[in-house]
Amino acid sequence: MDHLDDLENQSIFILREAYKNFKNLAMLWSIGKDSTVLVWLARKAFFGHCPIPLVHIDTSYKIPAMIEYRDKVAKEWGLNLIVGQNKKALDEGMNHTMGRMVCCEALKTQGLATIMEDKGYTGLILGIRRDEEGTRAKERYFSPRDKNFEWNFKDQPPELWDQFKTKFKDGTHIRIHPILHWTELNVWEYIQREKIPIIDLYFAIEEGKRYRSLGCAPCTGSIDSKAKNVDEIVEELKHHTTTSERSGRAQDQEDTYAMQKLRAKGYM
Amino acid sequence: MNDNGSVANLSGRQMRLVIVGHVDHGKSTLVGRLLSDTGSLPEGKLDFIKDICERQGKAFEFAFLLDALEEEQDQGITIDTSQIFFKTLKRHYVIIDAPGHKEFLKNMVTGAANAESALLLIDAYEGVQEQSRRHGYILKLLGLTQVAVVVNKMDLVDYDPEVFFKIKSEYTDFLKSIGVEAREFIPVSAKKGVNIAKRENEMPWYKGPSVLEMLDQFEESVPPSHLPFRFPVQDVYKFDERRIIAGRVEAGRLKVGDRLIFSPSNKKSVVKSIEAWSVAEQPTEAKSAESIGFTLQEQIFVERGDIASRVDEMPIVSTTFDVNLFWMGKRHLEKGRSYTLKLTTQEVPCEVIEFKKVIDASTLETLSNQDFVAKNDVAELTLKTRKPVAFDLFGVSATTGRFVMVDDYDVCGGGIITTYTPSNKEDKLRDEVRYRNFNWVKSNIESDERAYRNGHRAAFILISGDSGVGKADLARHLEEKLFKLNFQSYLLDRRNVGLGVAADIAPEDSKGTAGETVRRFGEVSKLFLDAGHVVISTSNAFNQDQDADIRLLAEPHPVVDILITDEAHPNREAAVVLTLKEAKNQAEAAQKVYHYLKDQKILTGHNYSI
């Protein structure tokens, strides 16, 4: 068994625990590589089926190719796709020029909160990883959020021997992170091994530029890269990278503790 | 802030290493130093942190590389565990930096439970402290015994060997008392980078490895594929025509064609296929740590919590066992309160029935006559679960010998099962049933074939109520009614068993022999049930203990309770409750029971004419 099998086995175990323990469960699909790997893992866990609905929070500022890819894959894989949007904030003209953290919180966090409330989800599966940034490094596989959507990172439940927090008070919900223990390279190696169709924005199709992390068009920058396909990305990550994955994500750089502040309020 | 000290270029398996010890003994500094000295920091990270320190008017510390939360940097203590990735020439590591403050024990446990090796830090200047001992004890309870001790801040004691050897001797004695042997004691200065990546000249008297050299000597833990097969059922899926039993192999190996038994229900079947999606070839084998799914040849009822094993290597099944436990709850662990025990995928209410020994984990002092466990302490105690659970002793098969306890909504304790003796009557009977079921010489005729011929499944009908309510009359009437409908009914009166099979022992009302009479009655019933009959018998309502024994002996056949009572809220559960008046009208009462048996598909009707 190699390290990708180890990672896969653990993630499948977590997905199955989530599916068994939460009656009203959804999975967040950002269209990026991590959550697409998550959908793939769900199909592995449930033997070709994805019995969990997928929620996509559409800020309306996403790169258009992402929406196209989303609808195509959803159809091919027979996914139950639910799209959420904070229409009120958009109608009032919310955009990143009003402050990146303000915009992220309104369009992403609030957009998510609204659909969670509408659908009554008590469990939400997300594709975050510990190696992405500092506050995510301190996450649990099963991480509670209170009534106001807030994450109390100072008082998290213990997590040992794969016994997770599956009991919670009414009005609160649990965030579930099945690929928390993967690294960026693991994700790409797995995409390579499993031949998972990934959106081509990650590839340097022209001009020596590619996206390393996907978000909204105005706040996501591309990086210099010659990697044109999955194999070349794996090589690039193995040998030529010392910058961080989210260096192209503008909201992270807004403030010293930007991510901690955003995530404490319910950001993904 | 962006990356948390991660080097992205990691491929291959990672050794999971936890760093523990008393607060402020330098864990985060050691980790920061390891990252820096191995060139594992992302570009600009060091400058980024230095810049923050300058802006906030603080001196730079390596610990800031790890402490991602604003509170952690402000207070200068690690609150939660973080995970950091780095590599040596030999392999990749994920380091779990666990907090050393007593308040955050549950975070330390979270980190350490997932590790396969540990570094325990002791400050040379302060010496062995509370958490040095507590963490040592908890590593042992977590089964994490690949430990090296790092004596840090040697620069503060002028690299004095006497200080080092005094700490080494004191802590070695402590570890010995809990049955742990440290792989090495390494004197270092994390702040100055002495003996971290490589050996330096400050302490020529030290001949052992540097921290990094030590890490590279640790062995990776291997999944227990060599142990007896254990498969706790996680879920049963029916997304398509396949009925897939899903779960993770916790120990041993599985092959298509293996004959499995599910504990505690004792149902058996043979593995028909191992299922998988998007694989080149359908697997025929599975081994420890794999999340898999399989189908069975016979459609037996299996549910989450059942543990599959091979028939000759079954786990223990009991309601009572001894454990070593650590407690992290805000409320004390006490007698008389119900907790949820989570062991593999089993989840049952449990309570403490005896506190054998409560220990202050920071001193190892026994707190005598204390019948509660306070937060951060450990104890040896006896647990009793409401339903039987299947498990192994931790020393035999770790993954099925450990558990957590949930108080209200939160995991508050963790423990390992140390001993089990089938001391009570129920456990002894259960052992007998299991022994009997393994070794039972099977007929060529399957029970399904008998059921088809008879027009009913085997079942035990137990009519209970106070004396004089008409139990015996109803039993006789029911036997006759079923017989006339061509069903194989048989009235088994306890007195008849007493006259023959149990004639050599005193009557069942005399003390001490009642258990044996019941056992014989139960075993006789079992023979009739095996022959496919509907066995009818009666019982006094106050004999609930004996009824539980009979139920156990009758497994896996259903026991149908018929209760005759006028009480609005009888203190026992029953499938059919009849008032005294209803029971008097035997024909109608028998008809009611008959309908129940049909509803439950115990009586299925004959599929052929005689």
PDB file of C-alpha atoms in Angstrom, chain B residues 263-456:
ATOM      1  CA  SER B 263     -20.323 -10.461  16.751  1.00  0.00           C
ATOM      2  CA  PRO B 264     -22.277 -10.009  18.937  1.00  0.00           C
ATOM      3  CA  SER B 265     -25.207 -11.360  16.836  1.00  0.00           C
ATOM      4  CA  ASN B 266     -23.366 -14.606  15.931  1.00  0.00           C
ATOM      5  CA  LYS B 267     -24.730 -14.588  12.384  1.00  0.00           C
ATOM      6  CA  LYS B 268     -22.556 -16.310   9.803  1.00  0.00           C
ATOM      7  CA  SER B 269     -22.030 -16.008   6.078  1.00  0.00           C
ATOM      8  CA  VAL B 270     -19.439 -16.370   3.332  1.00  0.00           C
ATOM      9  CA  VAL B 271     -17.784 -13.467   1.480  1.00  0.00           C
ATOM     10  CA  LYS B 272     -19.070 -13.509  -2.101  1.00  0.00           C
ATOM     11  CA  SER B 273     -17.168 -10.534  -3.546  1.00  0.00           C
ATOM     12  CA  ILE B 274     -15.026  -7.571  -2.583  1.00  0.00           C
ATOM     13  CA  GLU B 275     -16.418  -4.488  -4.290  1.00  0.00           C
ATOM     14  CA  ALA B 276     -14.548  -1.425  -5.548  1.00  0.00           C
ATOM     15  CA  TRP B 277     -15.187   1.428  -7.989  1.00  0.00           C
ATOM     16  CA  SER B 278     -12.837   2.677 -10.692  1.00  0.00           C
ATOM     17  CA  VAL B 279     -10.195   0.000 -10.300  1.00  0.00           C
ATOM     18  CA  ALA B 280      -8.465  -1.935 -13.061  1.00  0.00           C
ATOM     19  CA  GLU B 281      -9.416  -5.271 -11.547  1.00  0.00           C
ATOM     20  CA  GLN B 282     -11.961  -6.241  -8.929  1.00  0.00           C
ATOM     21  CA  PRO B 283     -10.001  -7.124  -5.753  1.00  0.00           C
ATOM     22  CA  THR B 284     -10.157 -10.600  -4.222  1.00  0.00           C
ATOM     23  CA  GLU B 285      -8.275  -9.711  -1.041  1.00  0.00           C
ATOM     24  CA  ALA B 286      -8.118  -6.883   1.472  1.00  0.00           C
ATOM     25  CA  LYS B 287      -5.810  -6.105   4.343  1.00  0.00           C
ATOM     26  CA  SER B 288      -5.504  -4.032   7.465  1.00  0.00           C
ATOM     27  CA  ALA B 289      -6.193  -0.266   7.243  1.00  0.00           C
ATOM     28  CA  GLU B 290      -8.093  -0.564   3.941  1.00  0.00           C
ATOM     29  CA  SER B 291     -11.561   0.954   3.645  1.00  0.00           C
ATOM     30  CA  ILE B 292     -13.458  -1.657   1.698  1.00  0.00           C
ATOM     31  CA  GLY B 293     -16.855  -3.189   0.996  1.00  0.00           C
ATOM     32  CA  PHE B 294     -17.967  -6.763   0.381  1.00  0.00           C
ATOM     33  CA  THR B 295     -21.080  -8.744  -0.417  1.00  0.00           C
ATOM     34  CA  LEU B 296     -22.212 -11.964   1.283  1.00  0.00           C
ATOM     35  CA  GLN B 297     -23.532 -15.214  -0.136  1.00  0.00           C
ATOM     36  CA  GLU B 298     -26.523 -15.362   2.220  1.00  0.00           C
ATOM     37  CA  GLN B 299     -28.598 -12.271   2.943  1.00  0.00           C
ATOM     38  CA  ILE B 300     -28.218 -12.170   6.710  1.00  0.00           C
ATOM     39  CA  PHE B 301     -29.130  -9.084   8.739  1.00  0.00           C
ATOM     40  CA  VAL B 302     -25.967  -7.138   9.503  1.00  0.00           C
ATOM     41  CA  GLU B 303     -25.764  -3.581  10.833  1.00  0.00           C
ATOM     42  CA  ARG B 304     -23.322  -0.888  11.910  1.00  0.00           C
ATOM     43  CA  GLY B 305     -21.465  -1.960  15.033  1.00  0.00           C
ATOM     44  CA  ASP B 306     -21.276  -5.669  14.225  1.00  0.00           C
ATOM     45  CA  ILE B 307     -17.705  -6.958  14.100  1.00  0.00           C
ATOM     46  CA  ALA B 308     -16.873  -9.532  11.455  1.00  0.00           C
ATOM     47  CA  SER B 309     -14.143 -12.074  12.181  1.00  0.00           C
ATOM     48  CA  ARG B 310     -13.295 -15.590  11.138  1.00  0.00           C
ATOM     49  CA  VAL B 311     -15.306 -18.194  13.047  1.00  0.00           C
ATOM     50  CA  ASP B 312     -12.273 -19.610  14.835  1.00  0.00           C
ATOM     51  CA  GLU B 313     -10.807 -16.215  15.851  1.00  0.00           C
ATOM     52  CA  MET B 314     -13.655 -14.316  17.405  1.00  0.00           C
ATOM     53  CA  PRO B 315     -13.420 -11.205  19.553  1.00  0.00           C
ATOM     54  CA  ILE B 316     -14.615 -11.170  23.173  1.00  0.00           C
ATOM     55  CA  VAL B 317     -18.243 -10.217  23.742  1.00  0.00           C
ATOM     56  CA  SER B 318     -19.225  -8.847  27.125  1.00  0.00           C
ATOM     57  CA  THR B 319     -20.953  -6.070  29.016  1.00  0.00           C
ATOM     58  CA  THR B 320     -18.306  -5.779  31.731  1.00  0.00           C
ATOM     59  CA  PHE B 321     -14.563  -5.172  31.424  1.00  0.00           C
ATOM     60  CA  ASP B 322     -11.617  -3.401  33.070  1.00  0.00           C
ATOM     61  CA  VAL B 323     -10.011  -0.365  31.468  1.00  0.00           C
ATOM     62  CA  ASN B 324      -7.278   2.237  31.880  1.00  0.00           C
ATOM     63  CA  LEU B 325      -8.696   5.629  31.099  1.00  0.00           C
ATOM     64  CA  PHE B 326      -7.733   9.307  30.903  1.00  0.00           C
ATOM     65  CA  TRP B 327     -10.363  11.972  31.469  1.00  0.00           C
ATOM     66  CA  MET B 328     -10.588  15.335  29.700  1.00  0.00           C
ATOM     67  CA  GLY B 329     -14.144  16.349  30.602  1.00  0.00           C
ATOM     68  CA  LYS B 330     -15.087  19.536  32.403  1.00  0.00           C
ATOM     69  CA  ARG B 331     -17.371  17.463  34.646  1.00  0.00           C
ATOM     70  CA  HIS B 332     -15.909  14.632  36.734  1.00  0.00           C
ATOM     71  CA  LEU B 333     -16.346  11.055  35.621  1.00  0.00           C
ATOM     72  CA  GLU B 334     -18.688   9.597  38.227  1.00  0.00           C
ATOM     73  CA  LYS B 335     -20.691   6.545  39.150  1.00  0.00           C
ATOM     74  CA  GLY B 336     -24.400   6.594  38.478  1.00  0.00           C
ATOM     75  CA  ARG B 337     -24.155   8.710  35.340  1.00  0.00           C
ATOM     76  CA  SER B 338     -24.653   7.265  31.898  1.00  0.00           C
ATOM     77  CA  TYR B 339     -22.006   7.884  29.228  1.00  0.00           C
ATOM     78  CA  THR B 340     -21.808   6.793  25.609  1.00  0.00           C
ATOM     79  CA  LEU B 341     -19.047   4.322  24.882  1.00  0.00           C
ATOM     80  CA  LYS B 342     -17.702   4.433  21.318  1.00  0.00           C
ATOM     81  CA  LEU B 343     -15.597   1.419  20.452  1.00  0.00           C
ATOM     82  CA  THR B 344     -14.875   0.772  16.764  1.00  0.00           C
ATOM     83  CA  THR B 345     -18.270   1.544  15.175  1.00  0.00           C
ATOM     84  CA  GLN B 346     -20.209   0.378  18.233  1.00  0.00           C
ATOM     85  CA  GLU B 347     -21.984   2.978  20.315  1.00  0.00           C
ATOM     86  CA  VAL B 348     -23.643   1.963  23.593  1.00  0.00           C
ATOM     87  CA  PRO B 349     -24.607   3.561  26.902  1.00  0.00           C
ATOM     88  CA  CYS B 350     -22.270   2.599  29.723  1.00  0.00           C
ATOM     89  CA  GLU B 351     -21.511   3.397  33.333  1.00  0.00           C
ATOM     90  CA  VAL B 352     -18.662   3.008  35.792  1.00  0.00           C
ATOM     91  CA  ILE B 353     -19.333   0.230  38.282  1.00  0.00           C
ATOM     92  CA  GLU B 354     -16.045   0.312  40.145  1.00  0.00           C
ATOM     93  CA  PHE B 355     -13.150   2.728  40.574  1.00  0.00           C
ATOM     94  CA  LYS B 356     -10.184   0.450  41.169  1.00  0.00           C
ATOM     95  CA  LYS B 357      -7.502   3.126  41.255  1.00  0.00           C
ATOM     96  CA  VAL B 358      -7.618   6.851  40.548  1.00  0.00           C
ATOM     97  CA  ILE B 359      -4.247   8.412  39.781  1.00  0.00           C
ATOM     98  CA  ASP B 360      -3.024  11.994  39.670  1.00  0.00           C
ATOM     99  CA  ALA B 361      -1.243  11.805  36.334  1.00  0.00           C
ATOM    100  CA  SER B 362       1.177  14.630  37.162  1.00  0.00           C
ATOM    101  CA  THR B 363       2.659  12.844  40.183  1.00  0.00           C
ATOM    102  CA  LEU B 364       1.497   9.240  39.658  1.00  0.00           C
ATOM    103  CA  GLU B 365       0.133   9.462  43.171  1.00  0.00           C
ATOM    104  CA  THR B 366      -2.848   7.203  43.881  1.00  0.00           C
ATOM    105  CA  LEU B 367      -5.806   9.211  45.117  1.00  0.00           C
ATOM    106  CA  SER B 368      -7.138   6.744  47.664  1.00  0.00           C
ATOM    107  CA  ASN B 369     -10.844   6.239  48.223  1.00  0.00           C
ATOM    108  CA  GLN B 370     -11.712   8.649  45.446  1.00  0.00           C
ATOM    109  CA  ASP B 371     -14.738   7.566  43.476  1.00  0.00           C
ATOM    110  CA  PHE B 372     -14.569  10.051  40.641  1.00  0.00           C
ATOM    111  CA  VAL B 373     -11.993  11.023  38.031  1.00  0.00           C
ATOM    112  CA  ALA B 374     -11.240  14.737  37.648  1.00  0.00           C
ATOM    113  CA  LYS B 375     -10.192  16.470  34.438  1.00  0.00           C
ATOM    114  CA  ASN B 376      -6.650  15.566  33.316  1.00  0.00           C
ATOM    115  CA  ASP B 377      -6.369  12.547  35.625  1.00  0.00           C
ATOM    116  CA  VAL B 378      -6.210   8.856  34.836  1.00  0.00           C
ATOM    117  CA  ALA B 379      -7.815   5.812  36.422  1.00  0.00           C
ATOM    118  CA  GLU B 380      -8.219   2.072  36.373  1.00  0.00           C
ATOM    119  CA  LEU B 381     -11.879   1.166  36.492  1.00  0.00           C
ATOM    120  CA  THR B 382     -14.578  -1.336  35.559  1.00  0.00           C
ATOM    121  CA  LEU B 383     -17.167  -0.376  32.967  1.00  0.00           C
ATOM    122  CA  LYS B 384     -20.526  -1.947  32.305  1.00  0.00           C
ATOM    123  CA  THR B 385     -22.348  -1.405  29.031  1.00  0.00           C
ATOM    124  CA  ARG B 386     -26.105  -1.638  28.574  1.00  0.00           C
ATOM    125  CA  LYS B 387     -25.751  -3.990  25.609  1.00  0.00           C
ATOM    126  CA  PRO B 388     -22.944  -6.490  24.970  1.00  0.00           C
ATOM    127  CA  VAL B 389     -20.026  -5.116  22.956  1.00  0.00           C
ATOM    128  CA  ALA B 390     -17.420  -6.981  20.892  1.00  0.00           C
ATOM    129  CA  PHE B 391     -13.768  -6.112  21.531  1.00  0.00           C
ATOM    130  CA  ASP B 392     -10.240  -7.405  22.062  1.00  0.00           C
ATOM    131  CA  LEU B 393      -7.809  -6.649  24.834  1.00  0.00           C
ATOM    132  CA  PHE B 394      -5.666  -3.654  23.859  1.00  0.00           C
ATOM    133  CA  GLY B 395      -2.498  -5.698  24.328  1.00  0.00           C
ATOM    134  CA  VAL B 396      -3.767  -8.291  21.849  1.00  0.00           C
ATOM    135  CA  SER B 397      -5.314  -6.150  19.109  1.00  0.00           C
ATOM    136  CA  ALA B 398      -4.963  -2.405  19.734  1.00  0.00           C
ATOM    137  CA  THR B 399      -7.415  -1.109  17.131  1.00  0.00           C
ATOM    138  CA  THR B 400     -10.327  -3.081  18.609  1.00  0.00           C
ATOM    139  CA  GLY B 401      -9.206  -2.679  22.235  1.00  0.00           C
ATOM    140  CA  ARG B 402      -9.539   1.093  22.664  1.00  0.00           C
ATOM    141  CA  PHE B 403     -12.527   3.367  23.072  1.00  0.00           C
ATOM    142  CA  VAL B 404     -13.686   6.866  23.846  1.00  0.00           C
ATOM    143  CA  MET B 405     -16.392   7.993  26.261  1.00  0.00           C
ATOM    144  CA  VAL B 406     -18.866  10.725  25.406  1.00  0.00           C
ATOM    145  CA  ASP B 407     -20.510  12.872  28.093  1.00  0.00           C
ATOM    146  CA  ASP B 408     -23.506  14.698  26.600  1.00  0.00           C
ATOM    147  CA  TYR B 409     -22.175  15.962  23.271  1.00  0.00           C
ATOM    148  CA  ASP B 410     -18.454  15.732  23.829  1.00  0.00           C
ATOM    149  CA  VAL B 411     -15.728  13.117  23.800  1.00  0.00           C
ATOM    150  CA  CYS B 412     -14.428  13.413  27.369  1.00  0.00           C
ATOM    151  CA  GLY B 413     -12.329  10.331  27.917  1.00  0.00           C
ATOM    152  CA  GLY B 414     -10.279   7.742  26.152  1.00  0.00           C
ATOM    153  CA  GLY B 415      -9.144   4.358  27.293  1.00  0.00           C
ATOM    154  CA  ILE B 416      -7.856   0.909  26.597  1.00  0.00           C
ATOM    155  CA  ILE B 417      -9.321  -2.423  27.667  1.00  0.00           C
ATOM    156  CA  THR B 418      -6.832  -4.203  29.877  1.00  0.00           C
ATOM    157  CA  THR B 419      -8.577  -7.253  31.278  1.00  0.00           C
ATOM    158  CA  TYR B 420     -11.754  -9.200  30.998  1.00  0.00           C
ATOM    159  CA  THR B 421     -12.879 -12.159  33.060  1.00  0.00           C
ATOM    160  CA  PRO B 422     -16.213 -13.816  32.353  1.00  0.00           C
ATOM    161  CA  SER B 423     -17.107 -13.310  36.003  1.00  0.00           C
ATOM    162  CA  ASN B 424     -20.839 -12.882  35.885  1.00  0.00           C
ATOM    163  CA  LYS B 425     -23.377 -15.516  34.942  1.00  0.00           C
ATOM    164  CA  GLU B 426     -24.381 -13.753  31.748  1.00  0.00           C
ATOM    165  CA  ASP B 427     -20.832 -13.646  30.421  1.00  0.00           C
ATOM    166  CA  LYS B 428     -20.328 -17.334  31.241  1.00  0.00           C
ATOM    167  CA  LEU B 429     -23.538 -18.265  29.432  1.00  0.00           C
ATOM    168  CA  ARG B 430     -22.534 -16.082  26.494  1.00  0.00           C
ATOM    169  CA  ASP B 431     -19.221 -17.884  26.282  1.00  0.00           C
ATOM    170  CA  GLU B 432     -21.095 -21.176  26.307  1.00  0.00           C
ATOM    171  CA  VAL B 433     -23.392 -20.042  23.508  1.00  0.00           C
ATOM    172  CA  ARG B 434     -20.466 -18.945  21.405  1.00  0.00           C
ATOM    173  CA  TYR B 435     -18.591 -22.157  22.002  1.00  0.00           C
ATOM    174  CA  ARG B 436     -21.710 -24.138  21.128  1.00  0.00           C
ATOM    175  CA  ASN B 437     -22.362 -22.125  17.976  1.00  0.00           C
ATOM    176  CA  PHE B 438     -18.853 -22.609  16.615  1.00  0.00           C
ATOM    177  CA  ASN B 439     -18.759 -26.271  17.248  1.00  0.00           C
ATOM    178  CA  TRP B 440     -22.338 -27.171  16.416  1.00  0.00           C
ATOM    179  CA  VAL B 441     -22.413 -30.152  14.056  1.00  0.00           C
ATOM    180  CA  LYS B 442     -24.521 -28.928  11.195  1.00  0.00           C
ATOM    181  CA  SER B 443     -27.221 -30.878   9.438  1.00  0.00           C
ATOM    182  CA  ASN B 444     -27.466 -30.927   5.638  1.00  0.00           C
ATOM    183  CA  ILE B 445     -30.833 -29.283   5.985  1.00  0.00           C
ATOM    184  CA  GLU B 446     -30.641 -25.498   6.219  1.00  0.00           C
ATOM    185  CA  SER B 447     -32.983 -23.707   8.597  1.00  0.00           C
ATOM    186  CA  ASP B 448     -34.528 -21.938   5.596  1.00  0.00           C
ATOM    187  CA  GLU B 449     -35.477 -25.308   4.115  1.00  0.00           C
ATOM    188  CA  ARG B 450     -37.161 -26.321   7.359  1.00  0.00           C
ATOM    189  CA  ALA B 451     -39.005 -23.006   7.458  1.00  0.00           C
ATOM    190  CA  TYR B 452     -40.219 -23.554   3.876  1.00  0.00           C
ATOM    191  CA  ARG B 453     -41.494 -27.062   4.679  1.00  0.00           C
ATOM    192  CA  ASN B 454     -43.065 -26.047   8.013  1.00  0.00           C
ATOM    193  CA  GLY B 455     -44.611 -22.807   6.815  1.00  0.00           C
ATOM    194  CA  HIS B 456     -42.982 -20.902   9.668  1.00  0.00           C
TER     195      HIS B 456
END
